Coordinates of C-alpha atoms in Angstrom, one line a residue:
F23 CA 0.2 -9.1 -42.5
R24 CA -2.9 -7.4 -43.6
W25 CA -1.3 -4.0 -43.4
C26 CA 1.6 -5.2 -45.5
I27 CA -0.8 -6.4 -48.2
C28 CA -2.8 -3.2 -48.0
S29 CA 0.3 -1.2 -48.5
E30 CA 1.1 -3.1 -51.7
F31 CA -2.5 -2.7 -52.9
N32 CA -2.5 1.0 -52.0
M33 CA 0.7 1.4 -54.1
Y34 CA -1.0 -0.4 -57.0
N35 CA -4.2 1.6 -56.6
G36 CA -2.2 4.9 -56.5
A37 CA -0.2 3.8 -59.6
R38 CA -3.3 3.0 -61.5
E39 CA -4.4 6.6 -61.0
S40 CA -1.1 8.0 -62.3
K41 CA -0.9 9.8 -65.6
K42 CA 2.1 7.6 -66.3
S43 CA -0.2 4.5 -66.4
P44 CA -1.0 3.5 -70.0
A45 CA -4.5 2.3 -69.2
Q46 CA -7.1 2.3 -66.4
Y47 CA -7.3 -0.8 -64.3
P48 CA -9.9 -1.6 -61.6
P49 CA -8.9 -1.0 -58.0
M50 CA -7.6 -3.9 -55.9
Y51 CA -8.8 -4.8 -52.4
N52 CA -7.8 -7.6 -50.1
H53 CA -10.1 -9.8 -48.0
I54 CA -9.6 -12.9 -46.0
I55 CA -12.3 -15.5 -45.6
L56 CA -12.2 -17.6 -42.5
P57 CA -14.9 -20.3 -43.0
A58 CA -16.4 -22.7 -40.5
G59 CA -15.8 -26.4 -41.2
I60 CA -17.1 -27.3 -44.6
E61 CA -18.8 -30.6 -45.3
T62 CA -16.4 -31.9 -47.9
P63 CA -14.3 -35.0 -48.5
G64 CA -11.3 -32.9 -47.5
L65 CA -12.7 -32.4 -44.0
L66 CA -13.4 -36.2 -43.7
Q67 CA -9.8 -36.8 -44.7
E68 CA -8.5 -34.2 -42.3
N69 CA -10.5 -35.7 -39.5
E70 CA -8.8 -39.1 -40.1
T71 CA -5.4 -37.7 -39.2
K72 CA -6.4 -34.9 -36.9
H73 CA -4.9 -35.1 -33.4
P74 CA -7.4 -36.4 -30.9
V75 CA -7.1 -33.3 -28.7
T76 CA -8.0 -31.1 -31.7
K77 CA -11.1 -33.3 -32.1
I78 CA -12.0 -32.6 -28.5
L79 CA -11.6 -28.9 -28.9
E80 CA -13.7 -28.9 -32.1
E81 CA -16.4 -31.3 -30.9
D82 CA -19.0 -28.6 -30.6
D83 CA -18.2 -27.1 -34.1
K84 CA -20.7 -28.2 -36.6
P85 CA -19.5 -28.3 -40.3
Y86 CA -21.7 -26.6 -42.8
P87 CA -22.6 -27.4 -46.4
P88 CA -20.3 -25.7 -49.0
D89 CA -23.2 -23.7 -50.5
S90 CA -24.0 -22.2 -47.1
I91 CA -20.3 -21.2 -46.6
A92 CA -20.1 -19.8 -50.1
R93 CA -23.2 -17.6 -49.6
S94 CA -21.9 -16.3 -46.3
A95 CA -18.5 -15.5 -47.9
I96 CA -20.1 -13.7 -50.9
R97 CA -22.3 -11.6 -48.5
G98 CA -19.2 -10.6 -46.7
L99 CA -17.4 -9.6 -49.9
E100 CA -20.5 -7.7 -51.1
R101 CA -20.5 -5.7 -47.8
G102 CA -16.8 -5.0 -48.3
D103 CA -15.7 -6.7 -45.1
Y104 CA -12.0 -7.3 -44.7
M105 CA -12.1 -10.4 -42.4
I106 CA -15.0 -12.5 -43.4
T107 CA -16.3 -15.3 -41.2
T108 CA -19.2 -17.5 -42.1
Q109 CA -20.8 -18.5 -38.8
F110 CA -21.6 -16.8 -35.5
L111 CA -18.8 -18.5 -33.6
G112 CA -16.4 -17.4 -36.2
H113 CA -17.7 -13.8 -35.9
L114 CA -17.0 -14.0 -32.1
M115 CA -13.6 -15.4 -32.6
R116 CA -12.7 -12.8 -35.1
A117 CA -13.9 -9.9 -32.9
S118 CA -12.0 -11.2 -29.9
M119 CA -8.6 -11.2 -31.7
M120 CA -8.8 -8.1 -33.9
G121 CA -6.6 -5.8 -31.7
G122 CA -5.9 -2.7 -33.8
S123 CA -7.1 -4.3 -37.1
P124 CA -9.6 -2.4 -39.2
R125 CA -13.2 -3.2 -38.3
N126 CA -15.9 -4.3 -40.8
G127 CA -18.3 -1.5 -41.6
W128 CA -18.4 1.1 -38.9
G129 CA -17.0 -1.3 -36.4
I130 CA -19.6 -1.0 -33.7
S131 CA -20.8 -4.6 -33.8
D132 CA -17.1 -5.8 -34.0
T133 CA -16.2 -3.7 -31.0
V134 CA -19.2 -4.9 -28.9
M135 CA -18.5 -8.5 -29.8
G136 CA -14.9 -8.0 -28.8
W137 CA -16.0 -6.8 -25.4
I138 CA -18.4 -9.8 -25.0
T139 CA -15.8 -12.3 -26.1
Y140 CA -13.2 -10.8 -23.8
I141 CA -15.4 -11.7 -20.9
A142 CA -16.4 -15.1 -22.4
W143 CA -12.7 -16.0 -22.8
L144 CA -12.4 -15.8 -19.0
F145 CA -14.4 -19.1 -19.1
I146 CA -13.6 -20.5 -22.5
G147 CA -9.8 -20.3 -22.2
P148 CA -9.6 -22.2 -19.0
D149 CA -12.1 -24.8 -20.2
M150 CA -10.0 -25.5 -23.3
E151 CA -6.8 -25.6 -21.2
R152 CA -8.5 -28.2 -18.9
K153 CA -9.5 -30.3 -21.8
V154 CA -6.0 -30.3 -23.3
Y155 CA -4.4 -31.0 -19.9
K156 CA -6.9 -33.8 -19.2
Y157 CA -6.1 -35.3 -22.6
G158 CA -2.3 -35.2 -21.7
V159 CA -3.0 -36.9 -18.3
E160 CA -5.1 -39.6 -19.9
H161 CA -2.8 -40.4 -22.8
G162 CA 0.7 -39.7 -21.6
L163 CA 3.6 -38.7 -23.8
D164 CA 3.1 -41.6 -26.2
G165 CA -0.5 -40.5 -26.8
V166 CA 0.4 -36.8 -27.3
C167 CA 3.4 -37.3 -29.6
V168 CA 2.0 -39.9 -31.9
A169 CA 3.2 -39.9 -35.5
N170 CA -0.2 -41.0 -36.8
S171 CA -2.6 -39.0 -34.7
G172 CA -5.5 -41.1 -36.0
S173 CA -4.2 -44.1 -33.9
S174 CA -5.1 -44.5 -30.2
S175 CA -2.9 -45.7 -27.4

């Protein structure tokens, strides 16, 4: 997805340099911000309908105040990062899934974090799978396939 958008922006950025362009326009860049949970009424509403197994998987994630998230996002934009995360766990998750995507900055810390999370996922993945499986065992099909995930069975 990112490469597709980059290609469109590169075409625009090339066109803005063309002698055929009537006026100069600023260059365009793309970024994606992947914030941690944000302490907002929207998160409270989301948590009312969130599936219980998602709550289990997110139980250690602490939401952050909007100002903290905004400051982190702006710092990432100012650095010119492509994939901007706002908390350390987000940095680790981003680094572990980047594959061949461009790295932020020189990419050294992204690469090292990717190596670390590769090993960490040997433990995290099975732990999450156990939690989901345990939830299924405890709640059966009726508890897993509930229309209103806020209800309990």
